[in-house]
Coordinates of C-alpha atoms in Angstrom, one line a residue:
Chain A
M1 CA 0.0 0.0 0.0
G2 CA 1.2 3.5 -0.8
E3 CA 1.0 6.5 1.5
T4 CA -1.3 8.6 -0.7
L5 CA -4.7 7.9 -2.2
V6 CA -3.4 9.0 -5.6
A7 CA -0.4 6.5 -5.5
N8 CA -2.8 3.7 -4.5
L9 CA -5.3 4.4 -7.3
D10 CA -2.6 5.0 -9.9
D11 CA -1.1 1.7 -8.9
A12 CA -4.5 0.0 -9.4
I13 CA -4.9 1.7 -12.8
A14 CA -1.6 0.4 -13.9
T15 CA -2.1 -3.1 -12.5
H16 CA -5.8 -3.6 -13.4
P17 CA -6.6 -1.3 -16.4
D18 CA -9.4 -3.5 -17.7
R19 CA -11.1 -4.5 -14.4
V20 CA -14.4 -2.8 -13.6
C21 CA -13.7 0.2 -11.3
V22 CA -17.1 1.8 -10.9
I23 CA -20.6 0.3 -11.4
D24 CA -22.7 3.4 -11.8
V25 CA -26.1 4.0 -10.3
D26 CA -27.8 2.7 -13.5
G27 CA -25.5 -0.4 -13.6
A28 CA -23.2 1.0 -16.3
E29 CA -19.6 -0.2 -15.8
S30 CA -16.4 1.8 -16.2
T31 CA -12.9 0.3 -16.1
Y32 CA -9.9 1.6 -14.4
R33 CA -8.5 2.8 -17.7
E34 CA -11.7 4.7 -18.4
L35 CA -11.7 6.3 -14.9
D36 CA -8.1 7.4 -15.6
L37 CA -9.1 9.2 -18.8
M38 CA -12.0 10.9 -17.1
A39 CA -9.8 12.0 -14.1
N40 CA -7.3 13.4 -16.6
G41 CA -10.1 15.6 -18.1
V42 CA -11.1 16.9 -14.6
A43 CA -7.4 17.6 -13.7
A44 CA -6.9 19.4 -17.0
A45 CA -10.0 21.6 -16.5
L46 CA -8.9 22.4 -12.9
G47 CA -5.3 23.1 -14.0
K48 CA -6.6 25.6 -16.6
R49 CA -8.2 27.5 -13.8
G50 CA -5.0 27.5 -11.8
V51 CA -5.9 24.9 -9.2
G52 CA -2.8 23.3 -7.7
R53 CA -1.2 21.8 -4.7
G54 CA -2.6 23.1 -1.4
D55 CA -5.9 24.3 -2.8
R56 CA -9.4 23.1 -2.0
V57 CA -12.1 22.2 -4.6
G58 CA -15.8 21.9 -3.8
I59 CA -17.8 18.9 -5.0
C60 CA -21.6 19.3 -5.2
R61 CA -22.4 16.4 -7.5
R62 CA -24.7 13.4 -7.3
K63 CA -23.0 10.1 -7.4
S64 CA -21.7 8.9 -10.7
A65 CA -18.6 7.5 -12.3
G66 CA -17.8 11.0 -13.4
T67 CA -18.0 12.2 -9.7
V68 CA -15.6 9.4 -8.6
A69 CA -13.3 10.6 -11.5
A70 CA -13.7 14.2 -10.2
L71 CA -12.4 13.2 -6.8
L72 CA -9.3 11.6 -8.4
G73 CA -8.9 14.5 -10.7
V74 CA -8.9 17.0 -7.8
L75 CA -6.4 14.9 -5.8
R76 CA -4.1 14.6 -8.9
T77 CA -3.8 18.4 -9.0
G78 CA -2.5 18.3 -5.4
A79 CA -5.7 19.9 -4.1
A80 CA -8.1 18.5 -1.5
Y81 CA -11.8 17.7 -2.3
V82 CA -14.6 19.2 -0.2
P83 CA -17.8 17.2 -0.8
V84 CA -21.2 18.6 0.2
D85 CA -24.8 17.3 0.4
T86 CA -26.4 18.0 -3.0
G87 CA -29.8 18.1 -1.1
S88 CA -28.7 20.8 1.4
P89 CA -29.8 24.4 0.9
S90 CA -27.4 26.2 -1.6
D91 CA -26.8 28.8 1.1
R92 CA -25.4 26.3 3.6
N93 CA -23.2 24.7 0.9
R94 CA -21.8 28.2 -0.1
R95 CA -21.0 28.9 3.5
I96 CA -19.0 25.7 3.7
F97 CA -17.1 26.5 0.5
E98 CA -16.4 30.0 1.7
D99 CA -15.2 28.7 5.1
C100 CA -12.4 26.7 3.6
G101 CA -11.8 29.0 0.6
V102 CA -12.4 26.6 -2.3
V103 CA -10.9 27.9 -5.6
A104 CA -13.3 25.9 -7.8
V105 CA -16.6 24.0 -7.4
L106 CA -17.6 21.0 -9.5
L107 CA -21.4 20.7 -10.0
D108 CA -24.0 18.7 -12.0
E109 CA -25.9 21.8 -12.9
A110 CA -25.1 25.5 -12.6
D111 CA -26.0 26.8 -9.2
P112 CA -24.5 30.3 -8.6
A113 CA -26.1 30.5 -5.2
S114 CA -23.8 27.7 -3.9
V115 CA -20.6 29.0 -5.5
P116 CA -18.5 31.7 -3.7
P117 CA -17.8 34.8 -5.8
N118 CA -14.2 34.1 -6.5
A119 CA -14.4 30.4 -7.2
A120 CA -14.5 28.8 -10.7
E121 CA -17.7 26.9 -11.5
I122 CA -17.2 23.7 -13.5
V123 CA -20.5 22.2 -14.6
G124 CA -20.8 18.6 -15.8
D125 CA -18.0 16.1 -16.8
P126 CA -15.0 17.7 -18.6
P127 CA -14.1 15.7 -21.7
A128 CA -12.0 12.6 -21.0
T129 CA -8.5 12.6 -22.4
G130 CA -5.6 10.3 -22.7
V131 CA -3.2 13.1 -22.0
R132 CA -2.3 13.2 -18.3
P133 CA -1.7 16.8 -17.2
S134 CA 1.6 17.4 -15.5
A135 CA 1.0 17.0 -11.8
P136 CA 2.9 18.0 -8.6
A137 CA 4.3 15.3 -6.3
I138 CA 1.7 14.5 -3.7
H139 CA 3.0 14.0 -0.1
P140 CA 1.4 11.8 2.6
E141 CA 1.0 14.8 4.8
D142 CA -0.9 16.8 2.1
L143 CA -4.6 17.5 2.8
A144 CA -6.8 15.0 0.9
Y145 CA -10.3 16.0 1.8
V146 CA -12.3 18.2 4.2
L147 CA -15.5 16.7 5.5
Y148 CA -17.9 19.2 7.2
T149 CA -19.8 18.0 10.2
S150 CA -22.5 19.7 12.3
G151 CA -21.1 22.5 14.5
S152 CA -22.5 23.5 17.9
T153 CA -22.4 27.2 17.1
G154 CA -24.4 26.9 14.0
H155 CA -21.4 26.8 11.6
P156 CA -20.4 23.4 10.2
K157 CA -16.9 22.4 11.1
G158 CA -14.4 21.2 8.5
V159 CA -12.6 18.0 9.5
C160 CA -9.2 18.1 7.7
L161 CA -7.8 14.7 6.8
E162 CA -4.5 14.1 5.1
H163 CA -3.6 11.4 2.6
R164 CA -1.8 9.4 5.3
N165 CA -4.8 9.5 7.6
A166 CA -6.9 7.9 4.8
T167 CA -4.3 5.4 3.6
S168 CA -3.6 4.3 7.2
F169 CA -7.3 3.5 7.5
V170 CA -7.6 1.9 4.0
D171 CA -4.6 -0.3 4.7
W172 CA -6.3 -1.5 8.0
C173 CA -9.5 -2.2 6.1
V174 CA -7.8 -4.2 3.3
R175 CA -6.0 -6.4 5.9
T176 CA -9.0 -6.7 8.3
F177 CA -11.6 -7.6 5.6
D178 CA -9.1 -9.5 3.5
A179 CA -10.2 -7.4 0.6
S180 CA -9.1 -8.1 -3.0
C181 CA -9.6 -7.0 -6.6
E182 CA -12.5 -9.5 -6.8
D183 CA -14.6 -7.5 -4.3
R184 CA -17.6 -5.4 -5.3
C185 CA -18.1 -2.9 -2.5
S186 CA -21.3 -0.9 -1.9
S187 CA -21.2 2.9 -1.9
H188 CA -24.3 3.5 0.1
A189 CA -23.4 6.6 2.1
P190 CA -23.2 10.0 0.3
F191 CA -19.7 11.2 -0.5
H192 CA -19.8 14.0 2.2
F193 CA -20.3 11.3 4.8
D194 CA -17.2 9.7 6.3
L195 CA -18.4 6.1 5.5
S196 CA -17.6 7.0 1.9
I197 CA -13.8 6.8 2.6
L198 CA -14.0 3.0 3.1
D199 CA -16.6 2.6 0.3
L200 CA -14.5 4.3 -2.3
W201 CA -10.9 4.1 -1.4
M202 CA -10.7 0.5 -0.2
P203 CA -11.8 -1.0 -3.5
L204 CA -10.1 1.7 -5.6
S205 CA -6.8 1.1 -3.9
I206 CA -6.7 -2.6 -4.8
G207 CA -8.4 -2.9 -8.2
G208 CA -11.9 -3.8 -6.8
S209 CA -15.2 -2.4 -7.9
V210 CA -17.3 0.4 -6.3
V211 CA -21.1 -0.2 -6.6
L212 CA -22.6 3.3 -6.6
I213 CA -26.1 3.6 -5.0
D214 CA -28.0 6.8 -5.7
E215 CA -29.4 8.8 -2.9
S216 CA -33.1 7.9 -3.4
T217 CA -32.4 4.2 -3.7
A218 CA -30.1 4.4 -0.7
R219 CA -33.1 5.5 1.4
D220 CA -35.4 2.8 0.0
P221 CA -35.3 -0.4 2.0
R222 CA -37.3 -2.2 -0.7
S223 CA -35.1 -1.4 -3.6
L224 CA -31.8 -2.1 -1.9
P225 CA -32.1 -5.9 -1.5
A226 CA -32.7 -6.3 -5.3
L227 CA -29.7 -4.1 -6.0
I228 CA -27.4 -6.1 -3.7
A229 CA -28.5 -9.3 -5.5
E230 CA -28.2 -7.8 -9.1
R231 CA -24.8 -6.2 -8.6
R232 CA -23.5 -9.2 -6.6
V233 CA -22.2 -7.0 -3.8
T234 CA -19.6 -8.7 -1.7
N235 CA -19.0 -5.9 0.9
W236 CA -21.8 -3.9 2.4
Y237 CA -21.2 -0.8 4.6
S238 CA -23.9 1.5 5.9
V239 CA -25.5 3.0 9.0
P240 CA -27.6 0.4 11.0
S241 CA -30.9 2.2 10.4
I242 CA -31.1 1.2 6.7
L243 CA -30.1 -2.4 7.5
A244 CA -32.9 -2.5 10.2
L245 CA -35.4 -1.1 7.6
M246 CA -34.3 -3.7 5.0
T247 CA -34.8 -6.4 7.6
S248 CA -38.4 -5.3 8.3
H249 CA -39.5 -4.1 4.9
G250 CA -37.0 -5.5 2.4
D251 CA -38.3 -9.1 2.0
L252 CA -34.7 -10.2 2.2
E253 CA -35.5 -14.0 2.0
S254 CA -36.7 -13.7 -1.5
H255 CA -33.3 -12.4 -2.8
D256 CA -30.1 -14.2 -3.5
H257 CA -27.5 -12.6 -1.3
S258 CA -24.9 -15.4 -1.4
S259 CA -22.3 -12.9 -2.9
L260 CA -22.1 -11.0 0.5
R261 CA -18.9 -11.7 2.3
T262 CA -18.6 -8.8 4.7
V263 CA -21.3 -6.5 6.3
C264 CA -20.1 -3.5 8.2
F265 CA -22.1 -0.9 10.1
A266 CA -21.2 2.3 11.9
G267 CA -22.6 5.6 12.9
E268 CA -25.0 4.7 15.6
V269 CA -26.1 1.9 17.8
F270 CA -27.7 -1.1 16.1
P271 CA -30.8 -2.2 18.1
L272 CA -30.1 -5.8 19.1
S273 CA -33.5 -7.2 18.1
D274 CA -33.1 -5.9 14.5
L275 CA -29.5 -7.2 14.4
R276 CA -30.5 -10.7 15.5
R277 CA -33.2 -10.8 12.8
L278 CA -30.7 -9.7 10.1
R279 CA -28.0 -12.1 11.3
A280 CA -30.5 -14.9 11.1
T281 CA -31.3 -14.1 7.5
W282 CA -27.8 -13.2 6.4
S283 CA -26.0 -16.1 8.1
G284 CA -23.1 -16.3 5.6
P285 CA -21.1 -13.0 5.8
D286 CA -19.0 -11.7 8.6
F287 CA -20.5 -8.7 10.5
W288 CA -18.5 -5.9 11.9
N289 CA -19.5 -3.0 14.2
L290 CA -17.1 -0.1 13.4
Y291 CA -16.7 2.9 15.6
G292 CA -15.0 6.3 15.1
P293 CA -16.0 9.9 14.7
T294 CA -15.2 11.5 11.3
E295 CA -12.0 13.0 13.0
T296 CA -10.5 9.5 13.4
N297 CA -12.1 7.5 10.5
V298 CA -12.5 4.2 12.4
C299 CA -10.7 3.6 15.6
T300 CA -12.3 0.5 17.2
A301 CA -13.9 -2.5 15.6
Y302 CA -15.9 -5.5 16.8
R303 CA -16.6 -8.7 14.9
V304 CA -20.2 -9.5 15.7
P305 CA -20.6 -13.1 16.8
D306 CA -23.0 -15.6 15.1
G307 CA -26.6 -16.2 16.2
A308 CA -26.0 -17.7 19.6
G309 CA -23.5 -15.0 20.6
L310 CA -26.2 -12.4 20.1
D311 CA -28.6 -13.9 22.7
G312 CA -27.6 -11.6 25.5
A313 CA -29.5 -8.4 26.3
E314 CA -26.3 -6.3 26.7
P315 CA -25.5 -3.8 23.9
L316 CA -22.7 -4.9 21.6
P317 CA -19.2 -3.5 22.4
I318 CA -17.7 -1.2 19.9
G319 CA -14.6 -3.4 20.0
R320 CA -10.9 -3.3 20.4
A321 CA -8.6 -0.5 19.1
C322 CA -7.7 -0.9 15.5
D323 CA -4.0 -1.7 15.1
H324 CA -3.2 1.5 13.2
C325 CA -4.1 3.7 16.2
E326 CA -4.1 3.8 20.0
V327 CA -7.3 4.2 22.0
R328 CA -7.5 4.9 25.7
I329 CA -10.2 5.6 28.3
V330 CA -9.2 8.5 30.5
D331 CA -10.6 10.7 33.2
D332 CA -10.9 14.5 33.0
A333 CA -7.2 14.9 33.9
G334 CA -6.1 12.5 31.2
A335 CA -5.2 9.6 33.5
R336 CA -5.9 6.1 32.3
L337 CA -8.9 4.3 33.8
G338 CA -9.1 0.6 34.6
S339 CA -11.4 -1.9 33.1
G340 CA -15.1 -1.2 33.9
E341 CA -14.5 2.5 34.7
V342 CA -16.3 4.9 32.4
G343 CA -14.4 7.8 31.0
R344 CA -13.5 9.8 27.8
I345 CA -12.7 7.8 24.7
V346 CA -9.5 9.3 23.3
C347 CA -7.5 8.3 20.2
R348 CA -4.2 9.1 18.5
G349 CA -2.2 7.7 15.6
G350 CA -2.4 7.2 11.9
P351 CA -6.1 7.9 11.1
V352 CA -6.5 10.9 13.4
M353 CA -7.3 14.3 11.6
R354 CA -4.8 17.2 11.3
G355 CA -7.5 19.5 12.8
Y356 CA -10.5 21.6 12.0
W357 CA -10.3 24.0 9.1
G358 CA -9.3 27.5 10.2
L359 CA -8.7 26.5 13.9
D360 CA -5.3 26.3 15.5
P361 CA -4.9 22.6 16.6
D362 CA -3.1 23.9 19.8
R363 CA -6.3 25.8 20.7
T364 CA -8.8 23.1 19.6
A365 CA -10.6 21.8 22.7
A366 CA -11.0 18.4 21.0
F367 CA -7.2 17.8 21.2
I368 CA -5.8 17.1 24.6
E369 CA -2.2 16.5 25.6
I370 CA -1.4 13.3 27.5
E371 CA 2.2 12.3 28.2
G372 CA 3.6 14.7 25.6
H373 CA 1.3 13.5 22.8
R374 CA -1.7 15.0 21.2
W375 CA -4.8 12.9 21.5
Y376 CA -8.2 13.5 19.9
D377 CA -11.0 13.5 22.5
T378 CA -14.0 12.0 20.8
G379 CA -16.6 13.5 23.2
D380 CA -17.9 10.0 23.7
L381 CA -17.9 8.1 27.0
G382 CA -16.8 4.5 27.2
A383 CA -15.3 1.8 29.3
F384 CA -13.0 -1.2 28.6
D385 CA -14.1 -4.7 29.6
S386 CA -11.8 -7.4 30.8
K387 CA -11.1 -8.4 27.1
S388 CA -9.9 -4.9 26.2
R389 CA -13.0 -4.2 24.3
V390 CA -14.6 -0.7 24.5
H391 CA -18.3 -0.4 25.5
F392 CA -20.0 2.9 24.4
H393 CA -21.7 4.9 27.2
G394 CA -23.1 7.9 25.4
R395 CA -22.1 11.5 24.8
R396 CA -20.8 14.2 27.1
D397 CA -22.2 17.1 25.1
R398 CA -25.2 18.1 23.0
M399 CA -24.4 16.0 19.9
V400 CA -26.8 13.3 18.8
K401 CA -26.8 10.7 16.0
R402 CA -29.8 10.3 13.9
H403 CA -29.9 7.9 10.9
G404 CA -26.1 7.9 11.2
Y405 CA -25.9 11.7 10.8
R406 CA -24.0 13.7 13.5
I407 CA -26.2 16.5 14.7
E408 CA -25.2 19.3 17.0
L409 CA -28.4 20.5 18.6
G410 CA -26.9 24.0 18.7
E411 CA -26.8 24.1 14.9
I412 CA -30.5 23.4 14.8
E413 CA -31.1 26.3 17.3
A414 CA -28.9 28.6 15.2
G415 CA -31.0 27.7 12.1
L416 CA -34.3 28.3 14.0
D417 CA -33.0 31.6 15.3
R418 CA -32.6 32.8 11.7
A419 CA -36.4 33.0 11.4
D420 CA -37.5 36.6 11.9
F421 CA -40.8 35.3 13.5
L422 CA -39.0 33.6 16.4
V423 CA -37.3 35.2 19.4
E424 CA -35.5 32.2 20.7
S425 CA -35.4 28.4 20.6
A426 CA -34.1 25.4 22.5
V427 CA -33.6 22.0 21.0
M428 CA -33.5 18.7 22.8
A429 CA -33.2 15.0 21.9
E430 CA -35.2 12.2 23.3
S431 CA -34.1 8.5 23.0
T432 CA -37.0 6.3 22.1
P433 CA -37.2 2.6 21.1
V434 CA -37.6 3.7 17.4
G435 CA -34.7 6.1 17.5
V436 CA -33.8 9.6 18.4
V437 CA -36.7 12.1 18.4
I438 CA -35.7 15.8 18.2
H439 CA -37.9 18.3 19.9
A440 CA -37.7 22.1 19.4
A441 CA -39.2 24.6 21.8
V442 CA -39.7 27.9 20.1
R443 CA -40.7 31.3 21.5
P444 CA -42.4 33.4 18.7
V445 CA -42.5 37.2 18.4
S446 CA -45.0 38.4 21.0
G447 CA -48.6 38.2 19.8
T448 CA -48.0 35.7 17.0
R449 CA -48.3 32.0 16.8
P450 CA -46.4 30.3 14.0
S451 CA -47.9 27.2 12.4
I452 CA -46.0 23.9 12.5
I453 CA -46.1 24.0 8.7
G454 CA -44.4 27.5 8.8
L455 CA -41.7 26.2 11.2
R456 CA -41.0 23.1 9.1
T457 CA -40.9 25.2 5.9
H458 CA -38.4 27.6 7.5
C459 CA -36.2 24.7 8.6
G460 CA -36.3 23.2 5.1
K461 CA -34.7 26.4 3.8
V462 CA -31.9 26.6 6.3
L463 CA -31.1 23.1 7.5
P464 CA -30.4 19.7 5.8
G465 CA -33.5 17.4 6.0
Y466 CA -32.0 15.2 8.7
M467 CA -31.7 18.1 11.1
I468 CA -35.4 19.2 10.9
P469 CA -37.0 18.6 14.3
D470 CA -39.6 15.9 14.6
R471 CA -41.7 17.9 17.1
F472 CA -42.3 21.6 17.6
H473 CA -43.5 23.1 20.8
V474 CA -44.6 26.8 20.7
V475 CA -43.9 28.3 24.2
D476 CA -44.4 31.7 25.8
G477 CA -40.8 31.6 27.2
L478 CA -37.9 29.3 27.9
P479 CA -37.2 28.5 31.6
R480 CA -33.8 29.9 32.8
T481 CA -31.3 28.8 35.4
A482 CA -30.0 31.2 38.1
T483 CA -27.1 32.0 35.7
G484 CA -29.4 32.9 32.9
K485 CA -28.8 29.8 30.7
V486 CA -31.8 27.9 29.3
D487 CA -32.8 25.4 31.9
L488 CA -32.8 22.3 29.6
P489 CA -33.7 19.7 32.2
R490 CA -36.7 21.8 33.3
L491 CA -37.7 22.5 29.7
R492 CA -37.4 18.8 28.9
S493 CA -39.7 17.8 31.8
E494 CA -42.2 20.6 30.8
V495 CA -42.2 20.0 27.0
I496 CA -41.3 16.4 26.3
L497 CA -43.1 14.7 29.1
D498 CA -46.2 16.8 28.3
S499 CA -46.2 15.8 24.6
Chain B
M1 CA -63.6 1.9 15.4
N2 CA -65.0 2.0 11.9
E3 CA -62.4 2.7 9.2
P4 CA -63.6 5.3 6.7
A5 CA -64.5 4.0 3.3
D6 CA -61.8 3.8 0.6
D7 CA -63.4 6.6 -1.5
A8 CA -61.7 9.9 -2.1
D9 CA -63.1 11.4 1.1
G10 CA -62.1 8.4 3.1
I11 CA -58.6 8.4 1.7
R12 CA -58.3 12.1 2.3
A13 CA -59.3 11.7 5.9
A14 CA -56.8 8.9 6.5
V15 CA -54.0 10.8 4.8
R16 CA -54.7 14.0 6.8
E17 CA -54.9 12.0 10.1
H18 CA -51.5 10.4 9.4
L19 CA -49.8 13.7 8.5
L20 CA -51.3 15.5 11.5
S21 CA -50.1 12.8 13.9
D22 CA -46.7 12.2 12.2
V23 CA -44.9 15.4 11.0
L24 CA -47.5 18.0 12.0
V25 CA -48.2 17.2 15.6
G26 CA -49.8 20.3 17.2
E27 CA -50.8 21.9 13.9
D28 CA -54.2 23.4 13.4
P29 CA -55.9 20.9 11.0
E30 CA -57.3 23.9 9.0
N31 CA -53.8 24.9 8.0
L32 CA -53.2 21.6 6.2
T33 CA -54.9 22.5 3.0
D34 CA -55.3 20.0 0.1
D35 CA -52.9 21.9 -2.1
L36 CA -50.2 22.7 0.5
P37 CA -46.7 21.7 -0.9
L38 CA -45.4 19.0 1.4
R39 CA -42.2 17.8 -0.2
T40 CA -41.0 20.8 -2.1
S41 CA -41.5 23.0 1.0
G42 CA -39.6 20.7 3.4
V43 CA -42.7 19.8 5.5
I44 CA -42.0 16.1 4.8
D45 CA -38.4 14.9 4.5
S46 CA -37.2 11.5 3.1
M47 CA -37.9 9.6 6.4
G48 CA -41.4 11.1 6.4
V49 CA -42.0 9.8 2.9
I50 CA -40.9 6.3 4.1
R51 CA -43.4 6.5 7.0
L52 CA -46.1 7.8 4.7
T53 CA -45.6 5.0 2.2
G54 CA -45.6 2.4 4.9
F55 CA -48.8 3.9 6.3
L56 CA -50.6 4.0 2.9
E57 CA -49.5 0.4 2.1
A58 CA -50.8 -1.0 5.4
R59 CA -54.0 1.1 5.5
F60 CA -55.1 0.5 1.9
S61 CA -53.5 -2.9 1.3
I62 CA -51.6 -1.6 -1.7
R63 CA -48.0 -2.0 -2.8
I64 CA -46.1 1.1 -3.7
E65 CA -42.9 0.9 -5.7
A66 CA -39.9 3.1 -5.0
H67 CA -40.2 5.0 -8.2
E68 CA -43.8 6.0 -7.4
T69 CA -42.9 7.9 -4.2
G70 CA -41.6 11.0 -6.1
V71 CA -42.9 14.5 -5.7
E72 CA -45.5 14.1 -8.5
N73 CA -47.4 11.6 -6.3
T74 CA -46.6 12.9 -2.8
D75 CA -46.3 16.7 -2.8
T76 CA -49.8 17.5 -1.8
V77 CA -52.8 15.9 0.0
D78 CA -54.6 16.1 -3.4
A79 CA -51.8 14.3 -5.2
I80 CA -51.5 11.6 -2.5
V81 CA -55.3 11.0 -2.7
S82 CA -55.3 10.7 -6.5
F83 CA -52.3 8.4 -6.4
V84 CA -54.0 6.1 -3.8
E85 CA -57.2 6.1 -5.9
S86 CA -55.3 5.1 -9.0
K87 CA -53.5 2.3 -7.1
L88 CA -56.9 1.0 -5.7
A89 CA -58.4 1.1 -9.2
G90 CA -55.4 -1.0 -10.1

């Protein structure tokens, strides 16, 4: 394995030019040679606009072979790619692109509202070419991509990952899942989501095939089982919620899924009852529970036992530290805790991010120094068991996971506060057997009463769909603590328990 | 409890009741007009569509294919009612 994503993929192109590289959303196949030519076209188009090493390039494109080629084309120029949600409001995407100063944006259709004033707009697929533009040397410590996650102040945070962070993780994946050029790996998650790193760069580094799944099929539990069978997917990776929906609505028994070798899930807790049902239907493949915030890729992994091993009522562990990083459970002072003691889950090593875009790592609260080393504090709580496996014990802050998406409740509040008909808001999460329910308590301008439809419509304009609250509560005022902060426990008891 | 009949009025009542108890809890029922844009305005997101589809399938014993859940069939109460009627007419 090389130490940059470009070196790995160029090696795969040279070794396997005629193997299928990408199976597009409509089933069309592209070889490694064809991807190479498409990526040349993208790199040439970017080069003409002056894009080079150290730059950032925005990607606001639906999944396609052309989009995969666009990622490679960006990386070949020495720039880093910044993928965003094509379904998010243009305004939010533009703020992300402005934050990290992209010099160009690649889009499916022209959308000036999402492109910063000084950035070049490149619409559609540039013509493929056999001429490879001259390219700078790419170094392992160069930035490869920036993934934006929900930020507590209302501004998404850019997680900056270097080539070596990605290749350290990809190398671990290839070894752990015994991946080969014969594998056909699902690309279920959107490209702005960190699961896409495994989906794309594991197969692309070894001559395997990426099976692209478009965003509407990805949400449809009744179309996915047929797709897995038709495309003969060998490696599946997704959030648990879609696997649970496939188990209940997907009629899995009527499909031939004998091609599946490995099933990985990450991003949230998989309810045990659903996992048991899925495991009973898909008895062939190995199942893995992967854990890690975007900032660390994946840092612990747990191989899920077969049927009988799932009989207990205890939640599954998130597993042992991956061998390309170090994971500890520490107290607030950074001291290691013994088995069974709950503390902060911290991580350091190969896959851990450089930092957040625009923030000095030395002043980033998520980094803490222990014994002279910089560790990333995940914000999650956990405890080791006697077998050195980590068990997850929830969050310390106001971040929740819903359908695998990371959501800072503060970002929803900031979005609500942009409505001129609201004075203030407070957002809370409730854990229920069917998942996380998000409640918003809103105080309207005096003498008015917004409709729920009006509130949802406002949210649809300023927030991605997965952040829109499930329940709105119009209140006359928010309870305050003695220090003037919103009294969330009291509000919770007043609002959620009454609903 | 008697289920309403599967004519247009019965379908409309069932769809409204589902929406008012799913994504529009607390809304004044009068605000949910038959031509209110639901999808294109952000009132219903993708998970809301999955729940709506599951509800319609169970309530009316119909099978809805993935390609049928687009905006053209689900953006307004009127569109949903027409769509369910066409499925029932089979």
